[in-house]
Short mmCIF file of C-alpha atoms and ligand atoms in Angstrom, two decimals:
data_model
loop_
_atom_site.label_atom_id
_atom_site.label_comp_id
_atom_site.label_asym_id
_atom_site.label_seq_id
_atom_site.Cartn_x
_atom_site.Cartn_y
_atom_site.Cartn_z
CA UNK A 1080 -12.19 13.33 8.64
CA UNK A 1081 -12.26 13.60 5.46
CA UNK A 1082 -14.62 10.72 3.08
CA UNK A 1083 -12.24 9.89 1.30
CA UNK A 1084 -9.52 8.82 4.18
CA UNK A 1085 -9.55 6.59 7.15
CA UNK A 1086 -7.40 5.01 10.16
CA UNK A 1087 -5.18 2.66 9.50
CA UNK A 1088 -2.28 1.28 10.96
CA UNK A 1089 0.40 1.01 8.73
CA UNK A 1090 3.91 -0.65 8.08
CA UNK A 1091 6.52 1.92 7.92
CA UNK A 1092 9.55 0.04 7.73
CA UNK A 1093 10.68 -3.42 9.20
CA UNK A 1094 11.44 -3.82 12.56
CA UNK A 1095 10.16 -3.74 16.34
CA UNK A 1096 6.94 -2.14 18.29
CA UNK A 1097 7.29 0.91 17.13
CA UNK A 1098 7.61 0.13 12.78
CA UNK A 1099 4.49 0.46 12.45
CA UNK A 1100 1.71 3.24 13.86
CA UNK A 1101 -2.34 4.22 13.35
CA UNK A 1102 -1.75 6.84 10.33
CA UNK A 1103 -4.53 8.79 7.63
CA UNK A 1104 -4.22 6.66 4.62
CA UNK A 1105 -6.34 7.05 1.14
CA UNK A 1106 -8.87 4.83 1.38
CA UNK A 1107 -9.17 2.08 -1.32
CA UNK A 1108 -10.83 1.96 -3.97
CA UNK A 1109 -12.44 -1.44 -5.70
CA UNK A 1110 -11.01 -2.78 -9.16
CA UNK A 1111 -12.54 -5.30 -11.34
CA UNK A 1112 -13.04 -8.16 -9.69
CA UNK A 1113 -13.57 -6.58 -5.82
CA UNK A 1114 -15.37 -5.55 -3.16
CA UNK A 1115 -14.87 -2.56 -0.97
CA UNK A 1116 -15.23 -3.75 2.61
CA UNK A 1117 -16.64 -1.63 5.59
CA UNK A 1118 -13.89 -3.24 8.73
CA UNK A 1119 -16.15 -3.46 11.67
CA UNK A 1120 -13.33 -6.21 13.45
CA UNK A 1121 -9.59 -7.62 12.03
CA UNK A 1122 -7.96 -10.52 13.14
CA UNK A 1123 -4.99 -10.40 14.76
CA UNK A 1124 -2.27 -13.01 13.85
CA UNK A 1125 1.68 -14.04 14.07
CA UNK A 1126 2.48 -13.45 10.43
CA UNK A 1127 1.53 -9.78 11.62
CA UNK A 1128 4.75 -9.51 14.00
CA UNK A 1129 6.91 -11.48 11.79
CA UNK A 1130 6.28 -9.51 8.96
CA UNK A 1131 6.78 -6.06 10.75
CA UNK A 1132 9.53 -7.73 12.59
CA UNK A 1133 10.65 -8.58 8.54
CA UNK A 1134 11.25 -12.84 8.83
CA UNK A 1135 9.09 -13.11 5.61
CA UNK A 1136 11.00 -11.09 3.59
CA UNK A 1137 12.79 -13.69 1.27
CA UNK A 1138 8.46 -15.02 0.86
CA UNK A 1139 6.86 -11.32 0.79
CA UNK A 1140 9.10 -8.56 0.43
CA UNK A 1141 6.19 -5.51 1.00
CA UNK A 1142 6.11 -2.01 -1.01
CA UNK A 1143 6.15 0.66 2.37
CA UNK A 1144 4.17 2.13 3.83
CA UNK A 1145 1.62 -0.52 3.50
CA UNK A 1146 -1.82 -0.95 5.10
CA UNK A 1147 -1.55 -4.16 8.19
CA UNK A 1148 -4.10 -6.49 8.93
CA UNK A 1149 -4.67 -9.86 7.41
CA UNK A 1150 -8.46 -10.65 8.02
CA UNK A 1151 -11.58 -8.90 7.69
CA UNK A 1152 -14.50 -8.80 9.08
CA UNK A 1153 -17.18 -5.94 8.17
CA UNK A 1154 -20.38 -4.57 5.99
CA UNK A 1155 -20.13 -5.11 1.81
CA UNK A 1156 -20.09 -1.01 1.27
CA UNK A 1157 -19.12 -1.20 -2.71
CA UNK A 1158 -18.73 -2.83 -5.43
CA UNK A 1159 -16.10 -3.16 -8.49
CA UNK A 1160 -17.09 -3.79 -11.72
CA UNK A 1161 -18.58 -7.43 -12.56
CA UNK A 1162 -19.36 -9.20 -9.34
CA UNK A 1163 -22.63 -10.91 -8.72
CA UNK A 1164 -21.83 -12.09 -5.62
CA UNK A 1165 -22.35 -9.96 -3.46
CA UNK A 1166 -24.25 -6.73 -2.76
CA UNK A 1167 -23.93 -3.77 -0.22
CA UNK A 1168 -24.80 -4.01 2.60
CA UNK A 1169 -23.74 -7.70 3.28
CA UNK A 1170 -22.22 -8.82 6.79
CA UNK A 1171 -19.21 -10.77 4.76
CA UNK A 1172 -15.68 -11.80 6.18
CA UNK A 1173 -12.43 -12.43 4.63
CA UNK A 1174 -9.10 -13.21 4.53
CA UNK A 1175 -7.02 -10.29 2.86
CA UNK A 1176 -4.98 -11.39 -0.55
CA UNK A 1177 -1.24 -12.68 -0.06
CA UNK A 1178 1.20 -9.95 -0.97
CA UNK A 1179 -1.99 -7.91 -0.02
CA UNK A 1180 -2.12 -6.94 3.74
CA UNK A 1181 -4.84 -4.48 4.45
CA UNK A 1182 -7.44 -5.34 7.13
CA UNK A 1183 -6.12 -3.11 9.54
CA UNK A 1184 -8.23 -0.10 8.39
CA UNK A 1185 -11.72 0.95 8.19
CA UNK A 1186 -11.68 0.15 4.89
CA UNK A 1187 -10.06 -2.83 2.73
CA UNK A 1188 -10.86 -4.09 -0.53
CA UNK A 1189 -11.01 -7.61 -1.08
CA UNK A 1190 -11.39 -9.80 -4.81
CA UNK A 1191 -14.59 -11.71 -4.62
CA UNK A 1192 -13.44 -14.77 -4.54
CA UNK A 1193 -11.81 -14.55 -1.31
CA UNK A 1194 -14.88 -12.91 0.87
CA UNK A 1195 -17.75 -15.10 1.97
CA UNK A 1196 -20.45 -14.32 3.91
CA UNK A 1197 -20.58 -14.41 7.18
CA UNK A 1198 -22.06 -17.24 10.19
CA UNK A 1199 -25.43 -15.35 10.62
CA UNK A 1200 -25.74 -16.20 14.36
CA UNK A 1201 -21.65 -14.67 15.62
CA UNK A 1202 -21.04 -10.57 15.63
CA UNK A 1203 -18.45 -9.00 14.07
CA UNK A 1204 -15.29 -9.45 16.46
CA UNK A 1205 -16.17 -13.25 16.14
CA UNK A 1206 -16.21 -13.69 13.06
CA UNK A 1207 -13.09 -11.95 12.11
CA UNK A 1208 -11.54 -14.30 14.53
CA UNK A 1209 -11.95 -16.85 11.51
CA UNK A 1210 -10.38 -16.50 8.40
CA UNK A 1211 -7.03 -17.25 8.71
CA UNK A 1212 -6.95 -19.89 11.53
CA UNK A 1213 -9.93 -21.07 10.27
CA UNK A 1214 -8.78 -22.72 7.29
CA UNK A 1215 -5.67 -22.78 7.68
CA UNK A 1216 -7.06 -25.73 9.47
CA UNK A 1217 -8.88 -26.96 8.07
CA UNK A 1218 -6.35 -27.12 4.65
CA UNK A 1219 -3.89 -28.33 6.88
CA UNK A 1220 -6.62 -31.21 8.54
CA UNK A 1221 -8.72 -31.74 5.24
CA UNK A 1222 -6.31 -31.35 1.71
CA UNK A 1223 -2.99 -32.29 4.00
CA UNK A 1224 -3.23 -34.79 5.70
CA UNK A 1225 -6.15 -36.49 4.91
CA UNK A 1226 -7.80 -36.74 8.08
CA UNK A 1227 -11.21 -38.52 8.09
CA UNK A 1228 -13.36 -40.72 10.73
CA UNK A 1229 -11.07 -43.08 13.17
CA UNK A 1230 -7.85 -41.37 12.10
CA UNK A 1231 -5.89 -40.90 15.13
CA UNK A 1232 -4.46 -37.26 14.89
CA UNK A 1233 -1.68 -35.33 17.23
CA UNK A 1234 -1.93 -31.29 17.08
CA UNK A 1235 1.21 -30.23 19.48
CA UNK A 1236 -0.19 -26.59 20.62
CA UNK A 1237 -3.64 -26.81 20.65
CA UNK A 1238 -4.70 -23.75 23.35
CA UNK A 1239 -4.10 -20.70 20.58
CA UNK A 1240 -5.47 -19.34 17.27
CA UNK A 1241 -5.24 -21.96 14.63
CA UNK A 1242 -5.22 -24.64 17.59
CA UNK A 1243 -8.83 -24.28 18.80
CA UNK A 1244 -10.28 -24.34 15.42
CA UNK A 1245 -7.92 -27.28 14.39
CA UNK A 1246 -8.67 -29.19 17.52
CA UNK A 1247 -12.80 -29.04 16.41
CA UNK A 1248 -11.89 -29.30 12.72
CA UNK A 1249 -10.85 -32.84 13.40
CA UNK A 1250 -13.36 -33.66 15.76
CA UNK A 1251 -15.72 -32.44 12.94
CA UNK A 1252 -13.80 -35.14 10.15
CA UNK A 1253 -14.16 -37.81 12.59
CA UNK A 1254 -10.89 -37.97 14.17
CA UNK A 1255 -9.50 -38.71 17.53
CA UNK A 1256 -7.60 -35.73 19.13
CA UNK A 1257 -4.36 -35.23 20.77
CA UNK A 1258 -3.62 -31.97 21.56
CA UNK A 1259 -0.22 -29.98 24.16
CA UNK A 1260 -1.71 -27.60 26.18
CA UNK A 1261 -0.89 -26.35 29.67
CA UNK A 1262 -2.49 -25.82 32.64
CA UNK A 1263 -3.45 -22.41 31.82
CA UNK A 1264 -5.32 -23.98 27.66
CA UNK A 1265 -6.15 -27.74 29.21
CA UNK A 1266 -9.86 -26.97 30.26
CA UNK A 1267 -10.75 -24.77 27.00
CA UNK A 1268 -8.96 -27.45 24.55
CA UNK A 1269 -10.85 -29.83 27.56
CA UNK A 1270 -14.51 -28.22 26.50
CA UNK A 1271 -13.65 -28.16 22.16
CA UNK A 1272 -13.23 -31.67 22.29
CA UNK A 1273 -9.28 -32.79 22.57
CA UNK A 1274 -9.44 -36.12 23.67
CA UNK A 1275 -6.03 -37.09 24.67
CA UNK A 1276 -5.07 -33.74 26.58
CA UNK A 1277 -0.85 -33.75 27.02
CA UNK A 1278 0.49 -30.76 29.54
CA UNK A 1279 3.94 -29.98 28.17
CA UNK A 1280 5.06 -28.19 31.15
CA UNK A 1281 5.69 -31.94 33.41
CA UNK A 1282 5.68 -34.77 30.34
CA UNK A 1283 6.77 -34.81 27.20
CA UNK A 1284 5.09 -36.22 24.41
CA UNK A 1285 6.85 -38.86 22.94
CA UNK A 1286 7.29 -40.47 25.33
CA UNK A 1287 3.06 -41.29 25.65
CA UNK A 1288 2.67 -41.36 21.94
CA UNK A 1289 3.53 -44.19 18.79
CA UNK A 1290 1.55 -45.18 15.57
CA UNK A 1291 -0.66 -41.57 15.54
CA UNK A 1292 -2.02 -41.54 12.03
CA UNK A 1293 -1.41 -38.06 11.88
CA UNK A 1294 0.12 -34.92 13.30
CA UNK A 1295 -0.42 -31.12 12.62
CA UNK A 1296 2.03 -28.91 14.14
CA UNK A 1297 1.85 -25.73 15.42
CA UNK A 1298 5.36 -24.72 17.41
CA UNK A 1299 8.41 -26.06 14.96
CA UNK A 1300 11.54 -26.35 16.23
CA UNK A 1301 11.98 -29.46 18.13
CA UNK A 1302 8.33 -30.19 18.95
CA UNK A 1303 8.57 -31.32 15.01
CA UNK A 1304 11.26 -32.69 15.19
CA UNK A 1305 10.34 -35.16 17.35
CA UNK A 1306 6.76 -35.33 16.46
CA UNK A 1307 8.17 -37.90 13.50
CA UNK A 1308 8.80 -40.51 15.79
CA UNK A 1309 5.03 -40.35 17.30
CA UNK A 1310 3.70 -40.69 13.90
CA UNK A 1311 3.03 -44.53 12.50
CA UNK A 1312 5.98 -45.35 9.15
CA UNK A 1313 3.96 -43.76 6.19
CA UNK A 1314 1.72 -41.07 8.27
CA UNK A 1315 2.57 -37.66 7.49
CA UNK A 1316 3.71 -34.92 9.66
CA UNK A 1317 2.17 -31.34 8.42
CA UNK A 1318 3.94 -28.49 9.73
CA UNK A 1319 3.01 -23.98 9.63
CA UNK A 1320 5.91 -23.22 11.84
CA UNK A 1321 8.67 -25.33 10.68
CA UNK A 1322 11.01 -24.72 8.10
CA UNK A 1323 9.13 -24.31 4.69
CA UNK A 1324 10.31 -27.27 2.27
CA UNK A 1325 10.16 -27.73 -1.63
CA UNK A 1326 6.79 -28.16 -2.52
CA UNK A 1327 5.78 -24.27 0.08
CA UNK A 1328 7.46 -22.54 -2.88
CA UNK A 1329 6.29 -25.17 -6.19
CA UNK A 1330 2.92 -25.47 -4.91
CA UNK A 1331 2.45 -22.92 -2.55
CA UNK A 1332 4.06 -20.20 -3.58
CA UNK A 1333 4.41 -20.65 -7.73
CA UNK A 1334 7.48 -19.62 -6.93
CA UNK A 1335 11.00 -21.26 -8.36
CA UNK A 1336 13.78 -22.30 -8.90
CA UNK A 1337 15.75 -20.30 -7.08
CA UNK A 1338 13.36 -20.28 -3.96
CA UNK A 1339 12.69 -24.53 -4.11
CA UNK A 1340 16.62 -24.75 -3.54
CA UNK A 1341 16.80 -22.52 -1.10
CA UNK A 1342 13.95 -24.19 1.07
CA UNK A 1343 15.50 -27.86 0.29
CA UNK A 1344 18.04 -26.44 1.68
CA UNK A 1345 16.44 -24.96 4.65
CA UNK A 1346 14.83 -27.88 4.93
CA UNK A 1347 17.12 -30.63 4.98
CA UNK A 1348 17.30 -31.71 8.90
CA UNK A 1349 13.65 -32.12 8.87
CA UNK A 1350 13.44 -33.54 6.11
CA UNK A 1351 16.34 -35.94 7.66
CA UNK A 1352 15.00 -36.80 9.93
CA UNK A 1353 11.25 -37.66 9.17
CA UNK A 1354 13.09 -39.60 6.37
CA UNK A 1355 14.60 -41.50 9.43
CA UNK A 1356 11.48 -42.14 10.32
CA UNK A 1357 9.98 -42.87 7.34
CA UNK A 1358 7.52 -40.31 8.06
CA UNK A 1359 6.46 -37.49 4.98
CA UNK A 1360 7.32 -33.01 5.95
CA UNK A 1361 5.27 -30.81 4.27
CA UNK A 1362 5.45 -27.00 5.36
CA UNK A 1363 1.46 -25.35 4.19
CA UNK A 1364 1.36 -21.51 3.48
CA UNK A 1365 -2.39 -21.56 4.11
CA UNK A 1366 -4.64 -19.89 0.84
CA UNK A 1367 -7.21 -17.54 0.59
CA UNK A 1368 -10.89 -19.47 0.03
CA UNK A 1369 -13.98 -17.67 0.19
CA UNK A 1370 -16.00 -21.13 -0.73
CA UNK A 1371 -13.88 -22.74 2.21
CA UNK A 1372 -14.62 -20.21 4.22
CA UNK A 1373 -18.81 -20.10 3.72
CA UNK A 1374 -18.11 -24.00 3.74
CA UNK A 1375 -17.16 -22.77 7.86
CA UNK A 1376 -19.41 -20.65 8.41
CA UNK A 1377 -22.27 -22.82 8.00
CA UNK A 1378 -20.32 -25.13 10.21
CA UNK A 1379 -19.99 -22.76 13.13
CA UNK A 1380 -23.67 -21.78 11.81
CA UNK A 1381 -24.78 -25.22 12.68
CA UNK A 1382 -22.40 -25.11 15.85
CA UNK A 1383 -19.91 -27.66 15.24
CA UNK A 1384 -17.38 -24.95 15.12
CA UNK A 1385 -17.34 -22.19 17.74
CA UNK A 1386 -14.40 -19.85 17.36
CA UNK A 1387 -12.68 -18.91 20.08
CA UNK A 1388 -11.79 -14.77 20.48
CA UNK A 1389 -9.27 -14.15 23.92
CA UNK A 1390 -9.02 -10.66 24.11
CA UNK A 1391 -10.58 -7.91 21.55
CA UNK A 1392 -8.51 -4.63 21.44
CA UNK A 1393 -9.42 -0.98 20.20
CA UNK A 1394 -7.77 0.36 17.46
CA UNK A 1395 -6.40 2.45 19.50
CA UNK A 1396 -4.87 -0.01 21.38
CA UNK A 1397 -3.44 -1.70 18.48
CA UNK A 1398 0.53 -2.30 19.84
CA UNK A 1399 -0.74 -3.56 22.98
CA UNK A 1400 -2.84 -6.10 20.94
CA UNK A 1401 0.48 -6.87 18.22
CA UNK A 1402 1.81 -7.09 21.86
CA UNK A 1403 -0.61 -9.24 23.79
CA UNK A 1404 -1.02 -11.48 20.09
CA UNK A 1405 3.82 -11.10 20.93
CA UNK A 1406 4.14 -12.96 24.42
CA UNK A 1407 2.40 -16.11 22.46
CA UNK A 1408 0.55 -17.06 25.15
CA UNK A 1409 -3.30 -16.24 23.40
CA UNK A 1410 -6.00 -18.84 24.62
CA UNK A 1411 -8.00 -18.66 21.27
CA UNK A 1412 -7.71 -15.24 19.16
CA UNK A 1413 -7.07 -11.42 19.12
CA UNK A 1414 -9.30 -8.97 17.14
CA UNK A 1415 -8.73 -5.51 16.42
CA UNK A 1416 -12.53 -3.59 16.26
CA UNK A 1417 -12.23 -0.82 14.34
CA UNK A 1418 -15.79 0.30 13.76
CA UNK A 1419 -16.63 3.60 14.77
CA UNK A 1420 -12.62 4.05 15.25
CA UNK A 1421 -12.77 8.46 13.63
CA UNK A 1422 -16.44 8.65 15.37
N1 NAP B 1935 1.94 -21.00 7.53
C1 NAP B 1935 0.48 -21.27 7.72
O1 NAP B 1935 0.33 -20.38 6.15
C2 NAP B 1935 0.39 -20.47 8.68
C3 NAP B 1935 -1.07 -19.92 9.04
C4 NAP B 1935 -0.89 -19.72 9.94
C5 NAP B 1935 -0.43 -19.64 11.84
N2 NAP B 1935 1.11 -20.17 11.01
C6 NAP B 1935 2.30 -20.09 12.29
O2 NAP B 1935 1.52 -20.96 13.08
C7 NAP B 1935 1.36 -20.75 14.39
C8 NAP B 1935 0.81 -20.96 15.46
O3 NAP B 1935 -0.78 -19.59 15.22
P1 NAP B 1935 -1.32 -19.63 15.84
O4 NAP B 1935 -1.83 -18.47 15.52
O5 NAP B 1935 -1.98 -20.27 16.77
O6 NAP B 1935 -0.59 -18.87 17.50
P2 NAP B 1935 -1.44 -18.18 18.59
O7 NAP B 1935 -2.08 -17.74 18.96
O8 NAP B 1935 -0.02 -17.63 19.63
O9 NAP B 1935 -0.46 -19.37 19.63
C9 NAP B 1935 -0.82 -19.51 21.07
C10 NAP B 1935 -0.95 -19.89 21.93
O10 NAP B 1935 0.03 -21.68 21.47
C11 NAP B 1935 0.50 -22.48 23.32
N3 NAP B 1935 2.12 -22.46 23.38
C12 NAP B 1935 2.73 -22.16 23.07
N4 NAP B 1935 4.29 -22.51 23.58
C13 NAP B 1935 3.97 -24.51 23.68
C14 NAP B 1935 4.41 -25.04 24.00
N5 NAP B 1935 5.57 -26.08 23.80
N6 NAP B 1935 3.12 -26.47 23.55
C15 NAP B 1935 1.90 -26.36 23.34
N7 NAP B 1935 1.66 -25.13 23.17
C16 NAP B 1935 2.51 -23.67 23.53
C17 NAP B 1935 0.32 -21.02 24.04
O11 NAP B 1935 -0.65 -22.15 25.22
P3 NAP B 1935 0.50 -21.22 26.57
O12 NAP B 1935 0.75 -20.24 26.79
O13 NAP B 1935 -0.62 -22.55 28.24
O14 NAP B 1935 1.49 -22.17 26.85
C18 NAP B 1935 -1.21 -20.07 23.66
O15 NAP B 1935 -1.83 -20.74 23.96
C19 NAP B 1935 2.33 -19.26 14.40
O16 NAP B 1935 3.80 -19.69 14.43
C20 NAP B 1935 2.26 -19.09 13.65
O17 NAP B 1935 3.05 -18.28 12.94
C21 NAP B 1935 1.34 -20.20 10.19
#
């Protein structure tokens, strides 16, 4: 491969699994304030296949072809002008900027403020699974739900990419954590510290739970609607899988009246159920943040949080990695190993 080209997993049109493919693409170059990272591993997230399917076009439409991938771990290769916090050779990780992707490739450029030094106690494959899910859980639980010592928090769907971080972060913040899992995920969520585990395959959580201080919904649909009934009046449900609402457009996306109105309509039924129970509804779109990622790195090195990696696939099998994640059964994170992909 020439020094100006790289291997990358590229979205060529919106659609099913064959809408993205491995190709040679030009290496990106760092602009002012950006860092060029030699990517060793990239994490996968449901947002990747939802983007490929075109489900998120109303929020983000990418000019195609576009290199996919939303989180990376690797080594700093070169710096754009004005970068002061990193130097070539640093081991770093990041959630890629919204609207850019670019992580499923041998090289990626990341704005300095979204990067953090990797935890020293874990390898690249493990670190690549941290940024998106870890930041999502931190932002939902601390910034939106204001979880603190003694909070009783319900986290439906604790065994997946976000759930495995959410349980541990909620415990770190001092909460008593109730989660749902199938028998396949039970031992995992128990090991991560969940206090109460409800087997969703044969029990209805809404028949067991009352007066929770808040819920962090990772599933949407009926689970979200039923979650309002288990939270106390004046409490809050934060979802990352239901319907976006007006604050999502305003606060998370910085968008105007058109999207605010669209999300107001789309979330009408959910907000009506929330109102009936006297509970606030918030749909969060997480954001990249290097300082918060550095905080997570500290928690990992302190042994407070353990990233859970389910499977690692080589770059040549990235389509299989997508299919595995898309099955919806992953326990923890799915990661693609990239370094050395083209020898
Ligand atoms: N808005 C945002 O900023 C944002 C950020 C991150 C993620 N998300 C969204 O959040 C959702 C979760 O993401 P993720 O990365 O955690 O997904 P994931 O890793 O694919 O989640 C898979 C896990 O969900 C469990 N599960 C499936 N159905 C369940 C049910 N009915 N009850 C309880 N557990 C269930 C599965 O366990 P079993 O196999 O044992 O059933 C599996 O372990 C996705 O929709 C994603 O798009 C949004």
